[in-house]
Short mmCIF file of C-alpha atoms in Angstrom, two decimals:
data_model
loop_
_atom_site.label_atom_id
_atom_site.label_comp_id
_atom_site.label_asym_id
_atom_site.label_seq_id
_atom_site.Cartn_x
_atom_site.Cartn_y
_atom_site.Cartn_z
CA MET A 112 0.11 0.02 -0.28
CA ILE A 113 1.46 3.53 -0.53
CA ASP A 114 1.86 5.68 1.79
CA THR A 115 0.58 9.03 0.67
CA PHE A 116 -0.31 10.79 4.26
CA GLN A 117 1.50 14.44 4.16
CA TYR A 118 4.43 14.47 7.00
CA ALA A 119 5.18 17.45 8.41
CA GLY A 120 8.94 16.48 8.27
CA THR A 121 12.29 14.72 7.01
CA VAL A 122 11.48 11.75 10.07
CA LYS A 123 9.03 8.91 8.25
CA PRO A 124 7.69 5.80 9.88
CA GLY A 125 10.01 2.78 8.96
CA THR A 126 9.88 -1.22 10.24
CA GLN A 127 7.89 -1.84 13.16
CA SER A 128 9.28 -5.22 13.90
CA PRO A 129 6.27 -7.76 15.99
CA GLN A 130 5.24 -6.96 19.28
CA ARG A 131 6.90 -8.35 21.34
CA LYS A 132 5.26 -10.46 24.10
CA ILE A 133 4.89 -10.90 27.80
CA LYS A 134 4.84 -14.78 28.64
CA GLN A 135 1.80 -15.21 31.44
CA SER A 136 3.59 -18.39 32.73
CA ASN A 137 6.85 -15.53 34.49
CA THR A 138 4.50 -15.86 37.06
CA LYS A 139 7.37 -14.15 39.44
CA LEU A 140 6.34 -10.71 37.57
CA ILE A 141 3.96 -8.47 38.86
CA LEU A 142 1.49 -6.75 35.66
CA PRO A 143 -0.68 -4.65 35.36
CA ASP A 144 -4.21 -4.90 34.97
CA TYR A 145 -3.75 -3.18 30.85
CA ALA A 146 -1.07 -5.96 30.14
CA LEU A 147 -2.40 -8.92 28.60
CA ASP A 148 -5.46 -7.21 26.25
CA GLY A 149 -4.03 -3.33 26.50
CA ARG A 150 -7.17 -2.22 28.42
CA PRO A 151 -6.61 0.33 32.11
CA LYS A 152 -8.68 -0.43 34.20
CA LYS A 153 -6.98 0.45 37.78
CA GLY A 154 -9.09 3.84 38.68
CA SER A 155 -10.76 4.19 35.25
CA LYS A 156 -14.38 3.72 36.06
CA SER A 157 -14.98 6.77 38.15
CA PRO A 158 -11.93 9.94 37.26
CA LEU A 159 -11.12 12.33 39.83
CA LEU A 160 -11.55 15.30 40.12
CA PRO A 161 -8.35 18.09 38.47
CA TRP A 162 -7.99 19.18 42.47
CA ILE A 163 -8.22 15.37 44.05
CA ILE A 164 -5.32 14.06 43.83
CA GLU A 165 -4.02 11.13 45.85
CA VAL A 166 -1.43 10.90 48.94
CA LYS A 167 0.38 8.68 48.63
CA THR A 168 1.92 6.79 51.89
CA PRO A 169 5.35 5.93 53.36
CA GLU A 170 5.72 2.52 52.05
CA GLU A 171 3.58 3.26 48.20
CA ILE A 172 6.74 6.32 48.60
CA THR A 173 9.24 3.57 49.00
CA LYS A 174 8.20 1.26 46.39
CA MET A 175 7.83 4.01 44.23
CA LYS A 176 11.53 5.52 44.62
CA ALA A 177 12.37 1.48 43.77
CA SER A 178 10.55 2.08 40.56
CA GLY A 179 11.86 5.42 39.91
CA LYS A 180 15.58 4.60 40.89
CA LEU A 181 15.59 1.65 37.51
CA GLY A 182 13.06 3.77 35.91
CA ARG A 183 16.95 5.53 35.62
CA TYR A 184 19.01 3.23 35.69
CA ILE A 185 17.41 1.86 32.28
CA LEU A 186 17.26 4.84 30.57
CA ASP A 187 20.92 5.77 30.99
CA LEU A 188 21.41 2.57 29.69
CA ALA A 189 19.23 3.64 27.25
CA GLY A 190 20.75 7.15 25.96
CA ARG A 191 24.32 4.85 25.80
CA ALA A 192 22.85 3.64 23.29
CA VAL A 193 22.16 6.74 20.70
CA ALA A 194 24.20 6.24 17.87
CA PRO A 195 24.77 7.49 14.53
CA GLY A 196 23.63 3.96 12.97
CA VAL A 197 21.47 2.71 15.68
CA THR A 198 17.95 1.50 15.13
CA THR A 199 15.63 2.63 17.91
CA ASP A 200 13.85 -0.65 18.15
CA GLU A 201 18.18 -1.86 18.24
CA ILE A 202 17.04 0.31 21.82
CA ASP A 203 13.44 -0.70 22.93
CA THR A 204 15.22 -4.08 23.07
CA ILE A 205 17.88 -3.13 25.19
CA VAL A 206 15.33 -2.17 27.63
CA HIS A 207 13.18 -4.84 26.94
CA GLU A 208 15.06 -7.27 27.72
CA ALA A 209 17.07 -4.89 30.57
CA ILE A 210 13.61 -4.11 32.68
CA LEU A 211 12.45 -7.65 32.58
CA GLU A 212 15.89 -9.47 33.72
CA ALA A 213 15.05 -6.15 36.67
CA GLY A 214 11.95 -8.73 37.81
CA ALA A 215 9.70 -5.35 36.67
CA TYR A 216 7.49 -4.66 33.39
CA PRO A 217 7.95 -2.21 30.55
CA SER A 218 4.81 -0.18 31.11
CA PRO A 219 4.43 1.40 28.13
CA LEU A 220 4.11 -2.11 26.12
CA ASN A 221 0.39 -2.86 25.29
CA TYR A 222 -0.99 0.68 27.39
CA HIS A 223 -4.01 0.83 25.21
CA GLY A 224 -2.34 -0.76 22.40
CA PHE A 225 1.31 0.55 22.51
CA PRO A 226 2.99 -1.97 20.68
CA LYS A 227 7.08 -1.71 22.30
CA SER A 228 8.68 -1.37 25.55
CA CYS A 229 9.73 2.70 24.95
CA CYS A 230 9.48 5.87 23.43
CA THR A 231 11.70 7.15 21.01
CA SER A 232 10.84 10.12 19.49
CA VAL A 233 13.34 11.91 16.98
CA ASN A 234 13.02 15.63 16.02
CA GLU A 235 10.30 16.99 15.03
CA VAL A 236 8.12 14.23 16.27
CA ILE A 237 6.61 15.70 19.72
CA CYS A 238 6.20 12.44 22.00
CA HIS A 239 4.97 8.42 21.44
CA GLY A 240 7.31 7.82 19.08
CA ILE A 241 7.77 4.29 17.53
CA PRO A 242 10.68 2.50 17.65
CA ASP A 243 11.74 0.95 14.31
CA ASP A 244 13.71 0.34 11.54
CA ARG A 245 15.10 3.45 10.83
CA LYS A 246 18.44 4.41 12.05
CA LEU A 247 19.17 7.33 14.20
CA MET A 248 21.91 10.05 11.63
CA GLU A 249 24.31 12.46 12.67
CA GLY A 250 22.87 15.15 14.68
CA ASP A 251 19.77 13.76 15.37
CA VAL A 252 18.13 14.70 18.87
CA VAL A 253 15.98 11.91 20.65
CA ASN A 254 13.70 11.80 23.57
CA VAL A 255 13.75 8.27 25.01
CA ASP A 256 11.21 7.75 27.28
CA ILE A 257 10.98 4.49 29.96
CA THR A 258 8.40 3.74 32.30
CA VAL A 259 8.88 0.64 34.41
CA TYR A 260 6.34 -1.07 36.43
CA LEU A 261 7.73 -2.86 40.08
CA ASP A 262 5.74 -4.47 42.68
CA GLY A 263 3.11 -2.33 41.37
CA TYR A 264 4.24 1.45 41.30
CA HIS A 265 5.24 3.46 38.03
CA GLY A 266 8.35 4.93 37.43
CA ASP A 267 8.49 7.26 34.61
CA CYS A 268 11.04 9.71 33.68
CA SER A 269 12.80 10.61 30.03
CA GLU A 270 15.32 12.61 28.50
CA MET A 271 16.89 13.89 25.18
CA PHE A 272 19.88 12.10 23.88
CA VAL A 273 21.45 13.21 20.10
CA ALA A 274 23.12 11.05 18.14
CA GLY A 275 27.22 12.42 17.09
CA GLN A 276 27.32 16.93 17.61
CA PRO A 277 24.26 18.72 17.92
CA ASP A 278 24.28 22.50 15.25
CA PRO A 279 23.88 25.35 17.46
CA GLN A 280 19.88 25.75 16.55
CA ALA A 281 19.17 22.04 18.72
CA LYS A 282 21.43 23.14 21.21
CA ALA A 283 19.69 26.11 22.26
CA LEU A 284 16.28 24.10 22.54
CA LEU A 285 17.35 21.65 24.09
CA GLN A 286 19.05 23.87 27.11
CA ALA A 287 15.90 25.47 26.68
CA THR A 288 13.61 22.82 27.53
CA TYR A 289 16.00 21.12 30.61
CA ASP A 290 16.83 25.54 31.69
CA CYS A 291 12.39 25.96 31.77
CA TRP A 292 11.94 22.97 32.89
CA ILE A 293 14.09 22.50 36.27
CA LYS A 294 13.26 25.85 36.67
CA ALA A 295 9.58 24.37 37.11
CA CYS A 296 10.89 21.02 39.52
CA MET A 297 12.72 23.29 42.21
CA PHE A 298 9.26 25.50 42.58
CA VAL A 299 7.43 22.91 43.82
CA GLN A 300 6.16 23.16 47.69
CA PRO A 301 3.57 22.20 49.53
CA GLY A 302 0.91 24.77 49.61
CA ARG A 303 1.28 25.79 45.83
CA ASP A 304 -0.90 25.93 42.96
CA TYR A 305 0.08 23.25 40.46
CA LYS A 306 -1.42 25.47 37.69
CA GLU A 307 1.42 27.78 38.27
CA LEU A 308 4.17 25.25 36.65
CA GLY A 309 2.92 26.93 33.72
CA ALA A 310 3.59 30.22 33.00
CA ILE A 311 7.15 29.54 34.81
CA MET A 312 7.65 26.77 32.07
CA GLU A 313 6.23 29.95 29.54
CA ASP A 314 7.75 32.71 30.64
CA HIS A 315 11.83 30.87 29.98
CA ILE A 316 11.21 28.95 27.07
CA ALA A 317 8.78 32.19 24.79
CA PRO A 318 11.39 34.87 25.09
CA LEU A 319 13.74 32.94 23.16
CA GLY A 320 11.72 32.11 20.82
CA PHE A 321 10.03 28.96 21.66
CA ASP A 322 6.37 27.45 22.36
CA SER A 323 5.81 24.20 24.48
CA VAL A 324 2.92 21.96 23.81
CA ARG A 325 -1.01 22.10 24.18
CA ASN A 326 -1.86 18.59 23.99
CA PHE A 327 -0.28 16.64 26.45
CA CYS A 328 1.14 17.55 30.33
CA GLY A 329 1.89 15.80 33.20
CA HIS A 330 0.26 14.28 35.26
CA GLY A 331 -0.27 11.99 38.75
CA ILE A 332 1.04 8.69 38.91
CA GLY A 333 1.50 5.07 40.82
CA SER A 334 -0.36 2.43 40.68
CA VAL A 335 -1.84 3.78 38.21
CA PHE A 336 0.01 4.86 34.85
CA HIS A 337 -1.51 7.83 34.56
CA THR A 338 -3.76 10.43 36.85
CA THR A 339 -4.20 13.58 38.55
CA PRO A 340 -3.07 16.16 38.92
CA ASN A 341 -2.68 17.48 35.42
CA ILE A 342 -0.02 19.31 35.18
CA LEU A 343 0.03 21.90 31.93
CA HIS A 344 3.54 22.97 30.67
CA TYR A 345 2.37 26.44 28.84
CA ARG A 346 0.12 29.62 31.48
CA ASN A 347 -3.29 28.50 32.16
CA ASN A 348 -6.10 29.48 34.79
CA GLU A 349 -7.00 26.05 35.44
CA PRO A 350 -8.20 24.33 38.99
CA ASN A 351 -5.74 21.63 38.97
CA GLY A 352 -5.53 21.20 42.45
CA GLN A 353 -2.35 22.58 45.64
CA MET A 354 0.05 21.48 46.44
CA ALA A 355 0.55 18.55 48.99
CA THR A 356 3.22 16.20 50.79
CA GLY A 357 3.01 13.08 48.94
CA HIS A 358 1.91 13.36 45.35
CA THR A 359 4.11 11.84 43.31
CA PHE A 360 3.73 13.52 39.61
CA THR A 361 4.95 14.51 36.76
CA ILE A 362 6.40 17.55 34.87
CA GLU A 363 6.96 16.56 31.57
CA PRO A 364 7.73 20.09 28.82
CA MET A 365 7.18 19.79 25.77
CA ILE A 366 9.47 22.42 24.20
CA CYS A 367 9.11 23.83 20.31
CA GLU A 368 12.33 25.54 17.95
CA GLY A 369 8.56 26.58 15.73
CA SER A 370 4.86 25.88 16.47
CA ALA A 371 3.48 23.64 18.86
CA LYS A 372 1.07 22.61 16.63
CA VAL A 373 0.34 18.56 16.25
CA LEU A 374 -0.08 16.76 13.73
CA ASN A 375 -1.06 13.31 14.53
CA TRP A 376 -0.01 10.28 12.29
CA PRO A 377 -1.45 7.41 11.11
CA ASP A 378 -0.10 4.64 13.82
CA ASP A 379 -3.06 6.93 15.96
CA TRP A 380 0.17 7.50 18.55
CA THR A 381 3.09 9.17 16.62
CA ALA A 382 2.65 12.65 17.56
CA THR A 383 5.03 15.10 15.42
CA THR A 384 5.30 19.65 15.04
CA VAL A 385 3.08 20.13 11.77
CA ASP A 386 6.00 22.45 10.00
CA GLY A 387 8.58 20.01 10.71
CA LYS A 388 10.62 21.68 13.26
CA ARG A 389 12.26 19.63 16.67
CA SER A 390 10.79 19.31 19.79
CA ALA A 391 12.62 18.51 22.66
CA GLN A 392 10.82 17.77 26.07
CA PHE A 393 12.50 16.34 29.70
CA GLU A 394 10.82 14.28 32.59
CA HIS A 395 10.99 13.38 36.23
CA THR A 396 8.50 11.16 38.74
CA LEU A 397 8.31 13.39 41.42
CA VAL A 398 7.17 13.38 45.34
CA ILE A 399 6.74 16.16 47.72
CA THR A 400 7.92 15.86 50.63
CA PRO A 401 7.75 18.43 53.64
CA ASP A 402 10.36 20.80 53.07
CA GLY A 403 10.58 20.50 49.09
CA VAL A 404 10.14 18.28 46.58
CA GLU A 405 12.54 14.67 45.31
CA ALA A 406 13.28 13.26 41.92
CA MET A 407 12.94 9.93 42.31
CA THR A 408 14.13 8.58 38.42
CA GLY A 409 17.52 11.43 39.40
CA LYS A 410 20.39 10.59 37.85
CA ASP A 411 23.28 9.53 40.34
CA GLU A 412 26.63 8.81 39.73
CA ASN A 413 27.09 6.67 37.42
CA SER A 414 24.51 8.81 34.47
CA MET A 415 25.90 10.62 32.18
CA LEU A 416 26.27 15.10 32.34
CA GLN A 417 25.18 15.98 29.70
CA PHE A 418 25.95 19.69 28.03
CA TRP A 419 22.46 21.93 29.46
CA GLU A 420 23.69 20.16 32.97
CA LYS A 421 27.16 21.50 32.78
CA GLU A 422 26.06 24.80 30.68
CA SER A 423 22.88 25.99 32.68
CA GLN A 424 22.36 29.01 34.15
CA VAL A 425 19.45 28.03 36.13
CA HIS A 426 20.94 24.45 38.25
CA LYS A 427 24.70 23.25 37.41
CA GLY A 428 25.13 20.05 38.24
CA PHE A 429 22.13 17.05 38.08
CA TRP A 430 19.46 17.85 39.92
CA LEU A 431 17.50 15.68 43.11
CA GLY A 432 15.35 17.85 44.26
CA THR A 433 15.03 20.82 47.13
CA SER A 434 14.85 18.85 49.82
CA GLU A 435 17.63 17.89 52.61
CA ALA A 436 18.32 15.49 52.03
CA ALA A 437 18.07 15.55 48.05
CA LYS A 438 20.30 18.50 48.29
CA LYS A 439 22.87 16.30 50.32
CA ARG A 440 23.02 13.03 47.51
CA ALA A 441 22.59 15.94 44.74
CA GLU A 442 26.20 17.65 46.29
CA THR A 443 27.89 14.78 47.41
CA ILE A 444 27.35 13.89 42.92
CA ASN A 445 28.00 16.91 41.57
CA ALA A 446 30.92 17.69 43.54
CA ALA A 447 32.96 13.93 41.66
CA ILE A 448 31.01 14.11 38.46
CA LEU A 449 31.58 18.66 37.54
CA GLU A 450 35.58 18.23 38.72
CA SER A 451 36.30 14.98 36.45
CA SER A 452 34.05 16.64 33.23
#
């Protein structure tokens, strides 16, 4: 069949390998409720009002930190594989096998029918890119989005990687996206309104000539993949509630070089910019603490130090949170990595 769809840019769909299957005989693996039939059930029958947000117990937060730590490890593993000539399907294979080896489930797999174990979004692909046999090219910017389901809880994170060396425009986009994201993360503390996060991000990127996608948002997370609160990455006045200790959620802005309007591919997943210009995204799973916030998917001493972390005017080095515990961990790790870089 001839593909007559009008793609916006240079990225076109490649050939996908068959959808991976999880053996039902793997009784040690805890599966999310959609793993076998693609239909999430938990939390779907009684959608919450946007300001009703679950407060996690200490036991739940402990499990989520374990999921977040594993998610970070897998994301670092995937990022090291990004290079010219590598296919995104090869990255998905690395991700899939490593998650199963760790005794977890790759949350994207069969979520509403998604066919792969991670999302790989290249250049103008904003989000939900499906791994395939397209080889990465020199200068491609790639978002790898990882979520793991471990012991009944999801840990969700994403990061940008560059195949080879970035051009100056790509560097500017990635730096702006990272900085607006970290500014928003640093704002989080009990008692503040979730709607304020969008204004912080928009006020950073707009003077630089970038725009924020409005079709997708950050989200609450826990035993359910996507729930309240909804985190909008642009100025808004939505009643999405107030931050409180024990809330767990993601911040994941999608920032574009040009138009932030979305073109959806016929695969019903891949979303690109309408003008073919590039998009970038970063994501953490966060938990609000009495004294601030912690990134449960934060980096560790084995993670890669990226140029935007070295050159950021917002926060240099790895950002792990604003709580006293997070700041102490970051201080120790950053002292070593910044000195060696």
